[in-house]
mmCIF file of C-alpha atoms in Angstrom:
data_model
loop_
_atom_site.group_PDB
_atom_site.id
_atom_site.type_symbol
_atom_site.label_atom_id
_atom_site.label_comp_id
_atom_site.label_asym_id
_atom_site.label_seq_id
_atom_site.Cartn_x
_atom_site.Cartn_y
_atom_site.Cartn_z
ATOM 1 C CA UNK A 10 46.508 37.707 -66.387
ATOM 2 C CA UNK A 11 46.596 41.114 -64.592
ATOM 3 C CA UNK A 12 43.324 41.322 -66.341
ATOM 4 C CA UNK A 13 42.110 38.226 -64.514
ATOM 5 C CA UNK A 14 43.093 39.550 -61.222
ATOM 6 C CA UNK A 15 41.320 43.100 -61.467
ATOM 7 C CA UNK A 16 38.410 41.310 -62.105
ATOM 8 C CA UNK A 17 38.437 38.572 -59.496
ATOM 9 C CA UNK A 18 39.272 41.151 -57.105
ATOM 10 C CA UNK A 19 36.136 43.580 -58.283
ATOM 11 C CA UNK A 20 34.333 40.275 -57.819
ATOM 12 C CA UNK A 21 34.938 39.850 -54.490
ATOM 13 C CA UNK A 22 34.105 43.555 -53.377
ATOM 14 C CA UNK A 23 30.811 42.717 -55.127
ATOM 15 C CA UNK A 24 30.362 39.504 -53.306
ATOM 16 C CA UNK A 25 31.051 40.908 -49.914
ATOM 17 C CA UNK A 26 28.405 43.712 -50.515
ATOM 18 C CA UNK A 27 25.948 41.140 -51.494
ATOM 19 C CA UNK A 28 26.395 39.046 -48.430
ATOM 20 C CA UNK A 29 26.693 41.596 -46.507
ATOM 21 C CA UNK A 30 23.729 41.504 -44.637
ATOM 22 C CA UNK A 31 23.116 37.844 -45.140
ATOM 23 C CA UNK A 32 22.486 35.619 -42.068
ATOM 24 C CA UNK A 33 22.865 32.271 -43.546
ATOM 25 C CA UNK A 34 26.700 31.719 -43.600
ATOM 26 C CA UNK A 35 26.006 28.367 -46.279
ATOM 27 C CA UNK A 36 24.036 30.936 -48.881
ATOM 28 C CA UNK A 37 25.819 33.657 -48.194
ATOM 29 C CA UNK A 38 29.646 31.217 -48.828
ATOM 30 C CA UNK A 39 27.783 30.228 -52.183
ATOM 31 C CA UNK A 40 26.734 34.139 -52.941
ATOM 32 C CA UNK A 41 30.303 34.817 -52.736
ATOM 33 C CA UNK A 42 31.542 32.242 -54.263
ATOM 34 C CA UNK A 43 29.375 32.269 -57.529
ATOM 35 C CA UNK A 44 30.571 35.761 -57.230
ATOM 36 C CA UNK A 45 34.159 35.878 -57.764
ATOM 37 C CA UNK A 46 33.582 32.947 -60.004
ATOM 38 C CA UNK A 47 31.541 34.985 -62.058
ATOM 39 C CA UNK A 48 33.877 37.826 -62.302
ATOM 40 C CA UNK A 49 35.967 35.464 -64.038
ATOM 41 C CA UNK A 50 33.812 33.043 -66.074
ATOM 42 C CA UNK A 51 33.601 35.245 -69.240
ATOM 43 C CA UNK A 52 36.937 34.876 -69.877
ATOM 44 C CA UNK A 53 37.590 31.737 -68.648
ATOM 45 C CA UNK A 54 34.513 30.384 -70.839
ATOM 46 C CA UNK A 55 35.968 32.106 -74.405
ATOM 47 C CA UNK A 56 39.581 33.204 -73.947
ATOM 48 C CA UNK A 57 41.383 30.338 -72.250
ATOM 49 C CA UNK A 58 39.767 27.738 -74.679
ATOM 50 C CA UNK A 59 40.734 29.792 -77.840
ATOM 51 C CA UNK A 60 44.366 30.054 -76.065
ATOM 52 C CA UNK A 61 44.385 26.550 -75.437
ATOM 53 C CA UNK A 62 43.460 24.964 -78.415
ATOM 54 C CA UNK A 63 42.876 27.952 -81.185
ATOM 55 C CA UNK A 64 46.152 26.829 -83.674
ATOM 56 C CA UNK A 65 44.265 23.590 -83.253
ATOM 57 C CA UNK A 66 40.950 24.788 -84.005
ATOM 58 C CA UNK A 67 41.025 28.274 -86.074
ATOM 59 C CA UNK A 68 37.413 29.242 -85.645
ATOM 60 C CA UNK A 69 37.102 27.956 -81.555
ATOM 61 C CA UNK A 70 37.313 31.997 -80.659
ATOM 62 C CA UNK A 71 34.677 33.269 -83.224
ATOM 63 C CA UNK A 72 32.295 30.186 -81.828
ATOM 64 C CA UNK A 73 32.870 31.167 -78.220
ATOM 65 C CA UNK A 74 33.086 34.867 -78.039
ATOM 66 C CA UNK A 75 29.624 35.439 -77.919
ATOM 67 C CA UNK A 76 29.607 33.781 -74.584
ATOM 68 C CA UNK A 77 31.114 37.368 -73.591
ATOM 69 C CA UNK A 78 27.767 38.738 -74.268
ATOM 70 C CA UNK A 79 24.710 39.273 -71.695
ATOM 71 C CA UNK A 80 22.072 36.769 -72.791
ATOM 72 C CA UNK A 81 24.650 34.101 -74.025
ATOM 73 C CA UNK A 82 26.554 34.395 -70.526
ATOM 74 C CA UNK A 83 23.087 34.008 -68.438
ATOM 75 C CA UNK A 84 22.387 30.749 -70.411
ATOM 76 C CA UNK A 85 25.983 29.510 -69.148
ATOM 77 C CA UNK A 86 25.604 30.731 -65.820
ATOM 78 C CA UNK A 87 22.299 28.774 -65.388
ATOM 79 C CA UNK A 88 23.885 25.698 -67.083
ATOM 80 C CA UNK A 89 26.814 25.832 -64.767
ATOM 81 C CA UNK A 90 24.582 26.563 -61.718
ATOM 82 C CA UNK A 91 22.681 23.519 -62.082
ATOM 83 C CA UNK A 92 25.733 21.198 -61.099
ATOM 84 C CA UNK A 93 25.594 22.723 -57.829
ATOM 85 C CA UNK A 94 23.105 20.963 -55.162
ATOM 86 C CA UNK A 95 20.133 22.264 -55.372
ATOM 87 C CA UNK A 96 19.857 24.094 -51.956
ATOM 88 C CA UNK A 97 23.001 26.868 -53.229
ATOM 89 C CA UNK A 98 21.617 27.102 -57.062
ATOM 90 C CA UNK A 99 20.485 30.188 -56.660
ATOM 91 C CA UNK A 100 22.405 31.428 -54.856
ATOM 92 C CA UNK A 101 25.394 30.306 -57.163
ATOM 93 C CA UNK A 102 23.527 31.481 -60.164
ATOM 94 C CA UNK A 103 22.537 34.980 -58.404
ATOM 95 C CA UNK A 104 26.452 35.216 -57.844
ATOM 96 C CA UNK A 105 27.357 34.186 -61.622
ATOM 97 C CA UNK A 106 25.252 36.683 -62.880
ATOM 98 C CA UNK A 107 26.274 39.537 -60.627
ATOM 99 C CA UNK A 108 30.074 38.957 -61.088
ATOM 100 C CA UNK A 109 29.935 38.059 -64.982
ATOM 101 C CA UNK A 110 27.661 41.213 -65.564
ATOM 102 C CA UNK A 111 30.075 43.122 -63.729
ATOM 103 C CA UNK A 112 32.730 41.788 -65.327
ATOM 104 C CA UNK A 113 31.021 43.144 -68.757
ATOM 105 C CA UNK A 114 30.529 46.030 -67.956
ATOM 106 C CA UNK A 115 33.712 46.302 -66.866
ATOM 107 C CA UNK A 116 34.978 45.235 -70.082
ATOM 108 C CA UNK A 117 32.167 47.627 -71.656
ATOM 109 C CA UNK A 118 34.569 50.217 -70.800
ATOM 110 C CA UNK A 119 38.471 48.905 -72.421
ATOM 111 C CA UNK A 120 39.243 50.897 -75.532
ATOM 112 C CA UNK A 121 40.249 47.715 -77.624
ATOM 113 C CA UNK A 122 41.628 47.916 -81.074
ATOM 114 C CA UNK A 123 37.776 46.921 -82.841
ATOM 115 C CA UNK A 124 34.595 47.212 -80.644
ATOM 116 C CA UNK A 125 33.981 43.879 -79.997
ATOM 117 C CA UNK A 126 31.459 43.014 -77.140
ATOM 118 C CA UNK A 127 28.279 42.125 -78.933
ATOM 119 C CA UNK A 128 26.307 43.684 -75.949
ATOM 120 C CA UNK A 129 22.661 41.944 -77.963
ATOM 121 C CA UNK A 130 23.904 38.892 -79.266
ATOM 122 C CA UNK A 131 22.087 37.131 -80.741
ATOM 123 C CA UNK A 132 19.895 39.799 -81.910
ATOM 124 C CA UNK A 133 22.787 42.182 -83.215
ATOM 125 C CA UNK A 134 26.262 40.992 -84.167
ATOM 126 C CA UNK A 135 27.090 44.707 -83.710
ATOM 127 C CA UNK A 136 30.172 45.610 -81.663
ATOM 128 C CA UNK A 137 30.310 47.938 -78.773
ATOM 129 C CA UNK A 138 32.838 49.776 -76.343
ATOM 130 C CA UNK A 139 32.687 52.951 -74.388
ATOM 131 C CA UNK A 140 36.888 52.868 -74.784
ATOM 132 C CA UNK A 141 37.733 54.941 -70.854
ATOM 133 C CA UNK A 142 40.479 52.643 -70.603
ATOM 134 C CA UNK A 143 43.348 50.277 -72.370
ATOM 135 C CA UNK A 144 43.153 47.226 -71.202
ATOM 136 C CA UNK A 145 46.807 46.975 -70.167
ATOM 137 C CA UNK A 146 45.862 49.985 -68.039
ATOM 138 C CA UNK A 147 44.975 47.253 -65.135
ATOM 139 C CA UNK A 148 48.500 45.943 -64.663
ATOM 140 C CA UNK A 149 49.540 49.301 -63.172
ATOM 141 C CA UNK A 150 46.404 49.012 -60.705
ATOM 142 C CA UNK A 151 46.730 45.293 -59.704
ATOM 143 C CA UNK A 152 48.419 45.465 -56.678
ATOM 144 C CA UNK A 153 46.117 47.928 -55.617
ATOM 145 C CA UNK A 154 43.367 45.951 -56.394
ATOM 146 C CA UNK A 155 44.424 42.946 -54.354
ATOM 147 C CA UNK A 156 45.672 45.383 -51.462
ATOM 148 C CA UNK A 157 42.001 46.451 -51.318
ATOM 149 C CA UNK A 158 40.514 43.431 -51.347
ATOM 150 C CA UNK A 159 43.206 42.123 -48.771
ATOM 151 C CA UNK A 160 41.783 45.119 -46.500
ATOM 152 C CA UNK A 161 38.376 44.418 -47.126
ATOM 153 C CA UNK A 162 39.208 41.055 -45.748
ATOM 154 C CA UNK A 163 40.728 42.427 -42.644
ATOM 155 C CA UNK A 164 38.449 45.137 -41.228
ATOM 156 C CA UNK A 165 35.413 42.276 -41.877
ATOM 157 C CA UNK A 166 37.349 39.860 -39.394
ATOM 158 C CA UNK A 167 37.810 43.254 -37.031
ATOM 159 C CA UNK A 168 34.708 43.841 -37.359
ATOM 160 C CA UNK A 169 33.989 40.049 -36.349
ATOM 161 C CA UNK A 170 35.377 40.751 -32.965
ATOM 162 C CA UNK A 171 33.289 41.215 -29.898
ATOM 163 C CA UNK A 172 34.276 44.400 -28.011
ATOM 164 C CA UNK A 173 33.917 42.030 -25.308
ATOM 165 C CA UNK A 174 36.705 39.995 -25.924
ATOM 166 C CA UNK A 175 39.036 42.757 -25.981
ATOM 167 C CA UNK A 176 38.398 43.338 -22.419
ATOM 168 C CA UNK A 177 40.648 41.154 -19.722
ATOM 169 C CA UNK A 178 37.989 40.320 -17.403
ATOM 170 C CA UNK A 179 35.507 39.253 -19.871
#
């Protein structure tokens, strides 16, 4: 879970630099949105179905992991994209594929017990990681990561407020 949360909350720093400039509130909300949603969809797409239902169905995690590759998670991103009205797509799409490639690289990174992110499935069943972390290392670092997104929150709704309606006389 702690995982989960590191990720969502690198998600949403992502998302607010992406919309950060936007002037559309509607496509910049979906931006966002497909953002943090992003940042978790990997895992939500293979890990919670094999925890769910893998004593039911052995071979569930060895069918979905490859959605925790590049190519495989584009396809889902543009499949899950296209239930969204057609004015946000891509917008929701651009903000799958910027928070679930963030969230593998992220991953890219974990030092786990056998390389296992098939980075160029489904040309190469090869394994890959670059192993600078463990991935319990986030649970140490998850309050900090929701403090800082918590603050990022804050000094954008400062930021929101005109000087002018600090003054009395205004």
């Amino acid at each position: 879970m702690p995982d989960v949360l590191t990720h969502l909350a690198t998600g949403h720093w992502l998302g607010r630099a992406l919309t950060a400039r936007s002037t559309d509130p509607a496509r910049a909300r979906a931006l966002l949105w497909g953002t943090l949603a992003g940042s978790a969809l990997p895992d939500l797409a293979t890990r919670a179905p094999n925890q769910l239902l893998g004593r039911l169905v052995p071979e569930l995690g060895s069918i979905l992991h490859p959605l925790h590759s590049p190519l495989p998670y584009a396809v889902l991103s543009a499949l899950v994209a296209r239930a969204f009205v057609e004015g946000h797509r891509r917008a929701v799409l651009g903000g799958l594929l910027a928070g679930g490639l963030l969230h593998l690289l992220l991953d890219l990174g974990q030092c786990n017990l056998k390389p296992g992110y098939t980075l160029f499935f489904p040309f190469s069943a090869q394994g890959f990681q670059v192993c600078l972390y463990f991935p319990e290392s986030s649970v140490r670092y998850v309050g900090w990561f929701a403090a800082g997104s918590v603050a990022l929150e804050v000094i954008r709704r400062l930021r929101r407020v005109s000087p002018t309606a600090s003054r009395p006389g205004a």
